[in-house]
Every structure is written in C-alpha cells, then in structure tokens.
C-alpha cells in the first residue's frame, strides 16, 4: 500500500541526477510537514535521495513500491529552506 503524499514526482525513465534535480526544484511546492514521493527506477536514487535529504535538512522516510512496482522514495519537508 502506498502512502498519500502532497506531491508525487513521476521520474520514471529519468537517470541521475535528474530525479534529484526535480526533487530540489519542486519540494518548495509542499508546505513544511508535507510529503513528497519521487518515483524512479534509477538505482542511484536509493542513495541519492537520502543523501540529498541529509544535505538539505529534510527527512527521508524510506522507500516503498509504487502500484506498478517502481521504487517510490518518500521525503518529508521539515526545513523551510528547500
């Protein structure tokens, strides 16, 4: 079961660093406390998304599968500075 999110970024078919660039560009669209999901099959995202969260002061909530089985990485916006 997938969690409800405030913004889901469909990054299927995009390769590193594009999913992270999209996350950085769009996270300001959700309020502090909101959830963003990055859906991508790019294997680099498994390490890139948590690293980006550490560098940007956001909370990485883990990985789950989207309905089609593609990895879905969850980020909570905790910092007002994206």
Short mmCIF file of C-alpha atoms in Angstrom, two decimals:
data_model
loop_
_atom_site.label_atom_id
_atom_site.label_comp_id
_atom_site.label_asym_id
_atom_site.label_seq_id
_atom_site.Cartn_x
_atom_site.Cartn_y
_atom_site.Cartn_z
CA UNK A 1 0.00 0.00 0.00
CA UNK A 2 1.35 3.42 -0.94
CA UNK A 3 1.15 6.41 1.38
CA UNK A 4 -0.82 9.52 0.48
CA UNK A 5 1.53 12.36 -0.43
CA UNK A 6 1.20 16.06 -1.14
CA UNK A 7 3.29 15.85 -4.32
CA UNK A 8 4.33 12.84 -6.38
CA UNK A 9 7.15 13.31 -8.87
CA UNK A 10 6.98 10.86 -11.74
CA UNK A 11 10.63 10.50 -12.66
CA UNK A 12 10.29 7.16 -14.44
CA UNK A 13 12.85 6.95 -17.22
CA UNK A 14 14.99 9.78 -15.81
CA UNK A 15 18.55 8.97 -14.79
CA UNK A 16 20.90 10.51 -12.25
CA UNK A 17 20.98 13.38 -11.49
CA UNK A 18 17.59 14.32 -12.97
CA UNK A 19 15.33 12.82 -10.25
CA UNK A 20 17.27 14.73 -7.56
CA UNK A 21 17.21 17.93 -9.59
CA UNK A 22 13.42 17.56 -9.91
CA UNK A 23 13.07 16.96 -6.15
CA UNK A 24 15.14 20.06 -5.36
CA UNK A 25 13.21 22.16 -7.84
CA UNK A 26 9.75 21.11 -6.67
CA UNK A 27 9.91 20.48 -2.89
CA UNK A 28 9.02 24.12 -2.16
CA UNK A 29 5.58 23.39 -3.64
CA UNK A 30 4.59 21.47 -0.49
CA UNK A 31 4.20 23.03 2.96
CA UNK A 32 6.60 22.27 5.79
CA UNK A 33 5.42 18.91 7.13
CA UNK A 34 4.23 17.82 3.68
CA UNK A 35 5.27 14.64 1.90
CA UNK A 36 6.92 14.31 -1.49
CA UNK A 37 7.29 10.99 -3.33
CA UNK A 38 9.92 10.52 -6.02
CA UNK A 39 9.03 7.61 -8.30
CA UNK A 40 12.02 6.42 -10.30
CA UNK A 41 13.66 3.22 -11.40
CA UNK A 42 17.09 4.86 -11.34
CA UNK A 43 19.17 2.71 -8.96
CA UNK A 44 21.27 5.72 -7.92
CA UNK A 45 18.18 7.25 -6.28
CA UNK A 46 18.42 4.67 -3.48
CA UNK A 47 21.49 6.53 -2.17
CA UNK A 48 20.94 9.94 -3.78
CA UNK A 49 17.57 10.74 -2.17
CA UNK A 50 18.70 10.05 1.44
CA UNK A 51 21.97 11.96 0.80
CA UNK A 52 20.06 14.93 -0.63
CA UNK A 53 17.79 14.93 2.44
CA UNK A 54 20.79 15.00 4.80
CA UNK A 55 22.41 17.85 2.88
CA UNK A 56 19.18 19.88 2.63
CA UNK A 57 17.83 19.30 6.15
CA UNK A 58 14.81 17.30 5.00
CA UNK A 59 13.58 13.97 6.41
CA UNK A 60 13.99 10.78 4.37
CA UNK A 61 11.13 8.40 5.24
CA UNK A 62 12.24 5.42 3.21
CA UNK A 63 11.31 3.50 0.11
CA UNK A 64 8.16 1.71 -0.94
CA UNK A 65 6.83 0.40 -4.23
CA UNK A 66 4.52 2.40 -6.46
CA UNK A 67 1.48 0.44 -7.72
CA UNK A 68 3.44 -0.60 -10.82
CA UNK A 69 6.38 -1.83 -8.72
CA UNK A 70 8.74 1.08 -9.44
CA UNK A 71 10.57 2.33 -6.32
CA UNK A 72 8.94 5.31 -4.62
CA UNK A 73 11.15 7.37 -2.27
CA UNK A 74 9.41 9.41 0.44
CA UNK A 75 10.62 12.75 1.73
CA UNK A 76 9.03 14.93 4.42
CA UNK A 77 9.71 18.63 4.10
CA UNK A 78 10.85 19.68 7.57
CA UNK A 79 13.01 22.65 6.72
CA UNK A 80 11.52 25.88 5.43
CA UNK A 81 14.65 26.23 3.29
CA UNK A 82 14.35 23.79 0.39
#
